[in-house]
Amino acid sequence: MPDFLKHLGTEAQCEAALEQARWPQGFVCPCCRATGASVFIVGSHKMFQCRACRHQTSLTAGTLFQSTKLPLTTWFLAIYLISQEKTCLSALALKRYLGIRYPTAWFIQHKLMQAMSERETTYTLTGHVQVDDAYLGGELSGGKAGRGSENKVPFVAAVSLDDKGHPLRIKLTPVSGFTLKAISSWANANLAPNCSVSSDGLACFTAVTEAGCQHHPIVAGGRKPKELPEFLWINTNPNKFLF
Ligand SMILES: [Zn+2]
């Protein structure tokens, strides 16, 4: 937190970070793609006027923060808090941390989660990928654990690894069920062709081959899959998943 506040604790620092993220090579006009702008200040905000077509745009126009009345420091702190939390940060907690009204906290939370979700869909996992079946919810229902449980949402948990076996990127995708058809369509949408996929012996995971991937089922041989090194990063238990 002190480190975060040191680098992104003021409005000017947040504006500079947003400008750098949005236009790393300098201003690009959202209308005509020309570079170069005249910069002027309106209120407390920077405005950019394209030198080619004279289109005026603000730093936040067309971004997640468009038309916001909140300072960027509030948004950036919300991003920090949400991204640091291991479990989901509630809108109520966000309200308390940021000192804002509950509806505003709820709005920020949903906007950020939507942005994260949209960004995630643009990635596919590459290289070596560990996959497992996982189930979310139903903790208080007293239902059966793991596969075949009622009241739980099934999803595929997948993590891609680098050459040293360290995790790069995860994907958690709800699926209709663990059928060959569902896994085939999941693999086509989420895996790059030629991935090398490890899973336990659950039959449906053979369908990753339909997306051009190789499949390596690991047979536990009396040990629980979560005790095997092949599943180090995708270690799930019936109700909670841990990475
Ligand atoms: Zn322009």
mmCIF file of C-alpha atoms and ligand atoms in Angstrom:
data_model
loop_
_atom_site.group_PDB
_atom_site.id
_atom_site.type_symbol
_atom_site.label_atom_id
_atom_site.label_comp_id
_atom_site.label_asym_id
_atom_site.label_seq_id
_atom_site.Cartn_x
_atom_site.Cartn_y
_atom_site.Cartn_z
ATOM 1 C CA MET A 1 0.000 0.000 0.000
ATOM 2 C CA PRO A 2 2.706 2.613 0.830
ATOM 3 C CA ASP A 3 4.437 1.745 -2.438
ATOM 4 C CA PHE A 4 1.185 2.083 -4.372
ATOM 5 C CA LEU A 5 0.401 5.452 -2.756
ATOM 6 C CA LYS A 6 3.917 6.681 -3.425
ATOM 7 C CA HIS A 7 3.547 6.054 -7.166
ATOM 8 C CA LEU A 8 -0.199 6.556 -7.738
ATOM 9 C CA GLY A 9 -1.376 8.540 -4.738
ATOM 10 C CA THR A 10 -2.047 11.886 -6.453
ATOM 11 C CA GLU A 11 -4.329 12.907 -9.324
ATOM 12 C CA ALA A 12 -1.340 14.076 -11.378
ATOM 13 C CA GLN A 13 0.403 10.719 -10.975
ATOM 14 C CA CYS A 14 -2.751 8.837 -11.999
ATOM 15 C CA GLU A 15 -3.259 11.089 -15.041
ATOM 16 C CA ALA A 16 0.345 10.553 -16.112
ATOM 17 C CA ALA A 17 -0.027 6.777 -15.722
ATOM 18 C CA LEU A 18 -3.264 6.766 -17.725
ATOM 19 C CA GLU A 19 -1.729 8.897 -20.469
ATOM 20 C CA GLN A 20 1.276 6.571 -20.662
ATOM 21 C CA ALA A 21 -0.949 3.477 -20.775
ATOM 22 C CA ARG A 22 -3.268 4.967 -23.385
ATOM 23 C CA TRP A 23 -0.693 6.579 -25.645
ATOM 24 C CA PRO A 24 2.689 4.965 -24.888
ATOM 25 C CA GLN A 25 4.218 6.538 -28.017
ATOM 26 C CA GLY A 26 2.491 9.911 -27.465
ATOM 27 C CA PHE A 27 -0.980 11.185 -28.396
ATOM 28 C CA VAL A 28 -2.856 9.416 -31.197
ATOM 29 C CA CYS A 29 -6.085 11.031 -32.387
ATOM 30 C CA PRO A 30 -9.073 8.725 -31.802
ATOM 31 C CA CYS A 31 -10.702 10.194 -34.957
ATOM 32 C CA CYS A 32 -7.995 10.374 -37.618
ATOM 33 C CA ARG A 33 -5.125 8.422 -35.983
ATOM 34 C CA ALA A 34 -2.773 11.384 -36.512
ATOM 35 C CA THR A 35 -0.159 12.048 -33.856
ATOM 36 C CA GLY A 36 0.508 15.365 -32.214
ATOM 37 C CA ALA A 37 -1.889 17.469 -30.186
ATOM 38 C CA SER A 38 -2.194 20.805 -28.487
ATOM 39 C CA VAL A 39 -2.766 20.308 -24.810
ATOM 40 C CA PHE A 40 -4.838 22.678 -22.720
ATOM 41 C CA ILE A 41 -6.481 22.512 -19.317
ATOM 42 C CA VAL A 42 -10.249 22.648 -18.742
ATOM 43 C CA GLY A 43 -11.171 22.844 -15.075
ATOM 44 C CA SER A 44 -8.578 20.543 -13.585
ATOM 45 C CA HIS A 45 -8.420 18.162 -16.557
ATOM 46 C CA LYS A 46 -6.137 17.954 -19.547
ATOM 47 C CA MET A 47 -7.744 18.257 -22.995
ATOM 48 C CA PHE A 48 -6.048 17.274 -26.229
ATOM 49 C CA GLN A 49 -6.766 18.871 -29.609
ATOM 50 C CA CYS A 50 -5.584 16.953 -32.670
ATOM 51 C CA ARG A 51 -3.275 19.097 -34.820
ATOM 52 C CA ALA A 52 -4.555 17.426 -37.990
ATOM 53 C CA CYS A 53 -8.369 17.352 -37.634
ATOM 54 C CA ARG A 54 -8.786 19.589 -34.555
ATOM 55 C CA HIS A 55 -10.858 16.928 -32.775
ATOM 56 C CA GLN A 56 -10.851 17.513 -29.033
ATOM 57 C CA THR A 57 -10.674 14.675 -26.572
ATOM 58 C CA SER A 58 -10.076 14.286 -22.877
ATOM 59 C CA LEU A 59 -7.701 11.828 -21.305
ATOM 60 C CA THR A 60 -10.572 9.687 -20.066
ATOM 61 C CA ALA A 61 -12.839 9.788 -23.165
ATOM 62 C CA GLY A 62 -13.331 6.310 -24.588
ATOM 63 C CA THR A 63 -11.797 4.667 -21.514
ATOM 64 C CA LEU A 64 -13.225 2.954 -18.493
ATOM 65 C CA PHE A 65 -13.187 6.316 -16.705
ATOM 66 C CA GLN A 66 -15.174 8.270 -19.305
ATOM 67 C CA SER A 67 -17.524 10.900 -17.804
ATOM 68 C CA THR A 68 -16.581 9.961 -14.268
ATOM 69 C CA LYS A 69 -17.028 12.563 -11.585
ATOM 70 C CA LEU A 70 -14.744 10.692 -9.236
ATOM 71 C CA PRO A 71 -11.053 11.491 -9.054
ATOM 72 C CA LEU A 72 -8.760 9.005 -10.793
ATOM 73 C CA THR A 73 -7.114 8.385 -7.411
ATOM 74 C CA THR A 74 -10.366 6.737 -6.254
ATOM 75 C CA TRP A 75 -10.526 4.556 -9.370
ATOM 76 C CA PHE A 76 -6.865 3.583 -9.167
ATOM 77 C CA LEU A 77 -7.136 2.731 -5.477
ATOM 78 C CA ALA A 78 -10.216 0.616 -6.260
ATOM 79 C CA ILE A 79 -8.241 -1.216 -8.970
ATOM 80 C CA TYR A 80 -5.411 -1.782 -6.510
ATOM 81 C CA LEU A 81 -7.705 -3.098 -3.768
ATOM 82 C CA ILE A 82 -9.695 -5.370 -6.078
ATOM 83 C CA SER A 83 -6.597 -6.785 -7.745
ATOM 84 C CA GLN A 84 -4.783 -7.421 -4.438
ATOM 85 C CA GLU A 85 -7.649 -9.252 -2.787
ATOM 86 C CA LYS A 86 -7.365 -13.042 -2.967
ATOM 87 C CA THR A 87 -11.096 -13.496 -2.635
ATOM 88 C CA CYS A 88 -13.661 -11.198 -4.213
ATOM 89 C CA LEU A 89 -13.767 -7.768 -2.569
ATOM 90 C CA SER A 90 -17.364 -6.846 -1.761
ATOM 91 C CA ALA A 91 -18.882 -3.532 -2.805
ATOM 92 C CA LEU A 92 -19.487 -2.900 0.888
ATOM 93 C CA ALA A 93 -15.782 -3.277 1.673
ATOM 94 C CA LEU A 94 -14.941 -1.023 -1.261
ATOM 95 C CA LYS A 95 -17.367 1.605 0.057
ATOM 96 C CA ARG A 96 -15.603 1.534 3.437
ATOM 97 C CA TYR A 97 -12.054 1.621 2.037
ATOM 98 C CA LEU A 98 -12.749 4.421 -0.432
ATOM 99 C CA GLY A 99 -15.131 6.495 1.695
ATOM 100 C CA ILE A 100 -17.758 6.620 -1.071
ATOM 101 C CA ARG A 101 -21.476 5.824 -1.259
ATOM 102 C CA TYR A 102 -22.523 2.205 -1.664
ATOM 103 C CA PRO A 103 -24.128 2.661 -5.142
ATOM 104 C CA THR A 104 -20.901 4.281 -6.342
ATOM 105 C CA ALA A 105 -18.809 1.438 -4.902
ATOM 106 C CA TRP A 106 -21.122 -1.102 -6.562
ATOM 107 C CA PHE A 107 -20.832 0.734 -9.895
ATOM 108 C CA ILE A 108 -17.022 0.868 -9.715
ATOM 109 C CA GLN A 109 -16.799 -2.785 -8.754
ATOM 110 C CA HIS A 110 -19.005 -3.925 -11.640
ATOM 111 C CA LYS A 111 -17.308 -1.682 -14.170
ATOM 112 C CA LEU A 112 -13.861 -3.009 -13.200
ATOM 113 C CA MET A 113 -14.999 -6.628 -13.172
ATOM 114 C CA GLN A 114 -16.583 -6.187 -16.603
ATOM 115 C CA ALA A 115 -13.351 -4.663 -17.930
ATOM 116 C CA MET A 116 -11.293 -7.539 -16.505
ATOM 117 C CA SER A 117 -13.685 -10.067 -17.979
ATOM 118 C CA GLU A 118 -13.612 -8.462 -21.450
ATOM 119 C CA ARG A 119 -9.823 -8.319 -21.368
ATOM 120 C CA GLU A 120 -9.603 -11.980 -20.359
ATOM 121 C CA THR A 121 -11.655 -13.133 -23.338
ATOM 122 C CA THR A 122 -9.009 -11.743 -25.705
ATOM 123 C CA TYR A 123 -6.342 -14.137 -24.382
ATOM 124 C CA THR A 124 -5.830 -17.759 -25.250
ATOM 125 C CA LEU A 125 -3.604 -20.024 -23.199
ATOM 126 C CA THR A 126 -0.444 -21.229 -24.933
ATOM 127 C CA GLY A 127 2.340 -23.769 -24.360
ATOM 128 C CA HIS A 128 1.950 -26.175 -21.476
ATOM 129 C CA VAL A 129 -1.474 -25.959 -19.820
ATOM 130 C CA GLN A 130 -2.804 -27.753 -16.735
ATOM 131 C CA VAL A 131 -6.571 -28.165 -16.611
ATOM 132 C CA ASP A 132 -8.941 -29.474 -13.990
ATOM 133 C CA ASP A 133 -12.637 -29.600 -13.291
ATOM 134 C CA ALA A 134 -13.718 -27.314 -10.485
ATOM 135 C CA TYR A 135 -16.955 -26.401 -8.779
ATOM 136 C CA LEU A 136 -17.998 -23.165 -7.220
ATOM 137 C CA GLY A 137 -20.740 -22.428 -4.736
ATOM 138 C CA GLY A 138 -23.100 -24.579 -2.755
ATOM 139 C CA GLU A 139 -20.861 -24.563 0.315
ATOM 140 C CA LEU A 140 -23.759 -24.273 2.713
ATOM 141 C CA SER A 141 -26.059 -26.651 0.906
ATOM 142 C CA GLY A 142 -24.618 -29.769 2.504
ATOM 143 C CA GLY A 143 -24.498 -31.312 -0.942
ATOM 144 C CA LYS A 144 -22.041 -33.873 -2.179
ATOM 145 C CA ALA A 145 -18.485 -32.742 -2.706
ATOM 146 C CA GLY A 146 -16.758 -32.403 -6.068
ATOM 147 C CA ARG A 147 -17.993 -34.161 -9.170
ATOM 148 C CA GLY A 148 -21.678 -34.895 -9.244
ATOM 149 C CA SER A 149 -22.492 -32.330 -6.570
ATOM 150 C CA GLU A 150 -25.753 -30.477 -6.640
ATOM 151 C CA ASN A 151 -26.057 -26.681 -6.398
ATOM 152 C CA LYS A 152 -22.550 -26.090 -7.643
ATOM 153 C CA VAL A 153 -21.522 -24.341 -10.827
ATOM 154 C CA PRO A 154 -19.056 -26.420 -12.836
ATOM 155 C CA PHE A 155 -16.150 -24.601 -14.420
ATOM 156 C CA VAL A 156 -12.895 -25.402 -16.092
ATOM 157 C CA ALA A 157 -9.813 -24.179 -14.240
ATOM 158 C CA ALA A 158 -6.783 -23.869 -16.520
ATOM 159 C CA VAL A 159 -3.306 -22.428 -16.036
ATOM 160 C CA SER A 160 -0.529 -22.007 -18.591
ATOM 161 C CA LEU A 161 3.078 -22.564 -17.501
ATOM 162 C CA ASP A 162 6.410 -21.268 -18.751
ATOM 163 C CA ASP A 163 9.429 -23.481 -19.536
ATOM 164 C CA LYS A 164 10.421 -23.485 -15.861
ATOM 165 C CA GLY A 165 6.963 -24.670 -14.829
ATOM 166 C CA HIS A 166 5.917 -21.332 -13.342
ATOM 167 C CA PRO A 167 2.357 -20.117 -13.878
ATOM 168 C CA LEU A 168 1.748 -17.447 -16.529
ATOM 169 C CA ARG A 169 -1.990 -17.016 -16.904
ATOM 170 C CA ILE A 170 -5.150 -18.608 -15.578
ATOM 171 C CA LYS A 171 -8.615 -18.983 -16.996
ATOM 172 C CA LEU A 172 -11.693 -19.927 -15.004
ATOM 173 C CA THR A 173 -14.591 -20.624 -17.333
ATOM 174 C CA PRO A 174 -18.084 -21.758 -16.367
ATOM 175 C CA VAL A 175 -19.214 -24.689 -18.532
ATOM 176 C CA SER A 176 -22.565 -26.410 -18.964
ATOM 177 C CA GLY A 177 -21.012 -29.654 -17.751
ATOM 178 C CA PHE A 178 -18.002 -31.896 -18.215
ATOM 179 C CA THR A 179 -18.996 -33.388 -21.538
ATOM 180 C CA LEU A 180 -16.855 -33.930 -24.631
ATOM 181 C CA LYS A 181 -18.910 -31.318 -26.470
ATOM 182 C CA ALA A 182 -18.550 -28.666 -23.755
ATOM 183 C CA ILE A 183 -14.802 -29.225 -23.388
ATOM 184 C CA SER A 184 -14.279 -29.190 -27.162
ATOM 185 C CA SER A 185 -15.962 -25.822 -27.467
ATOM 186 C CA TRP A 186 -14.137 -24.513 -24.370
ATOM 187 C CA ALA A 187 -10.779 -25.619 -25.830
ATOM 188 C CA ASN A 188 -11.493 -23.992 -29.206
ATOM 189 C CA ALA A 189 -12.278 -20.679 -27.509
ATOM 190 C CA ASN A 190 -9.561 -20.668 -24.843
ATOM 191 C CA LEU A 191 -6.547 -22.681 -25.983
ATOM 192 C CA ALA A 192 -4.064 -21.933 -28.750
ATOM 193 C CA PRO A 193 -3.572 -24.836 -31.184
ATOM 194 C CA ASN A 194 -0.591 -27.058 -30.288
ATOM 195 C CA CYS A 195 -0.986 -26.537 -26.540
ATOM 196 C CA SER A 196 0.214 -29.444 -24.469
ATOM 197 C CA VAL A 197 -2.598 -30.100 -22.010
ATOM 198 C CA SER A 198 -2.296 -32.120 -18.769
ATOM 199 C CA SER A 199 -5.365 -33.238 -16.889
ATOM 200 C CA ASP A 200 -6.407 -36.030 -14.604
ATOM 201 C CA GLY A 201 -8.207 -39.021 -16.067
ATOM 202 C CA LEU A 202 -11.618 -37.347 -16.486
ATOM 203 C CA ALA A 203 -12.749 -38.564 -19.911
ATOM 204 C CA CYS A 204 -14.099 -35.289 -21.311
ATOM 205 C CA PHE A 205 -10.657 -33.652 -21.356
ATOM 206 C CA THR A 206 -9.628 -35.824 -24.328
ATOM 207 C CA ALA A 207 -11.776 -33.375 -26.338
ATOM 208 C CA VAL A 208 -8.965 -30.790 -26.209
ATOM 209 C CA THR A 209 -7.476 -32.705 -29.153
ATOM 210 C CA GLU A 210 -10.374 -31.380 -31.240
ATOM 211 C CA ALA A 211 -8.857 -27.909 -30.817
ATOM 212 C CA GLY A 212 -5.514 -29.132 -32.176
ATOM 213 C CA CYS A 213 -3.939 -29.637 -28.727
ATOM 214 C CA GLN A 214 -2.037 -32.617 -27.412
ATOM 215 C CA HIS A 215 -3.551 -34.282 -24.374
ATOM 216 C CA HIS A 216 -1.581 -35.917 -21.543
ATOM 217 C CA PRO A 217 -3.871 -37.527 -18.989
ATOM 218 C CA ILE A 218 -2.014 -38.109 -15.710
ATOM 219 C CA VAL A 219 -3.110 -41.223 -13.897
ATOM 220 C CA ALA A 220 -2.787 -40.711 -10.168
ATOM 221 C CA GLY A 221 -1.792 -44.319 -9.349
ATOM 222 C CA GLY A 222 -3.390 -44.387 -5.916
ATOM 223 C CA ARG A 223 -2.423 -40.827 -5.029
ATOM 224 C CA LYS A 224 -4.877 -37.978 -5.109
ATOM 225 C CA PRO A 225 -4.336 -35.809 -8.210
ATOM 226 C CA LYS A 226 -3.676 -32.784 -6.006
ATOM 227 C CA GLU A 227 -0.639 -34.522 -4.526
ATOM 228 C CA LEU A 228 1.000 -34.881 -7.927
ATOM 229 C CA PRO A 229 3.500 -32.265 -9.116
ATOM 230 C CA GLU A 230 1.691 -32.103 -12.470
ATOM 231 C CA PHE A 231 -1.204 -30.419 -10.676
ATOM 232 C CA LEU A 232 0.769 -28.105 -8.428
ATOM 233 C CA TRP A 233 -0.784 -24.936 -9.876
ATOM 234 C CA ILE A 234 -4.290 -26.166 -10.470
ATOM 235 C CA ASN A 235 -4.845 -27.735 -7.121
ATOM 236 C CA THR A 236 -8.529 -27.741 -6.347
ATOM 237 C CA ASN A 237 -10.589 -29.039 -3.487
ATOM 238 C CA PRO A 238 -14.334 -29.603 -3.634
ATOM 239 C CA ASN A 239 -15.487 -26.162 -2.604
ATOM 240 C CA LYS A 240 -12.615 -23.781 -2.944
ATOM 241 C CA PHE A 241 -9.912 -23.543 -5.528
ATOM 242 C CA LEU A 242 -6.388 -22.554 -4.626
ATOM 243 C CA PHE A 243 -3.537 -21.524 -6.854
HETATM 244 ZN ZN ZN B 1 -7.459 13.920 -35.598
#
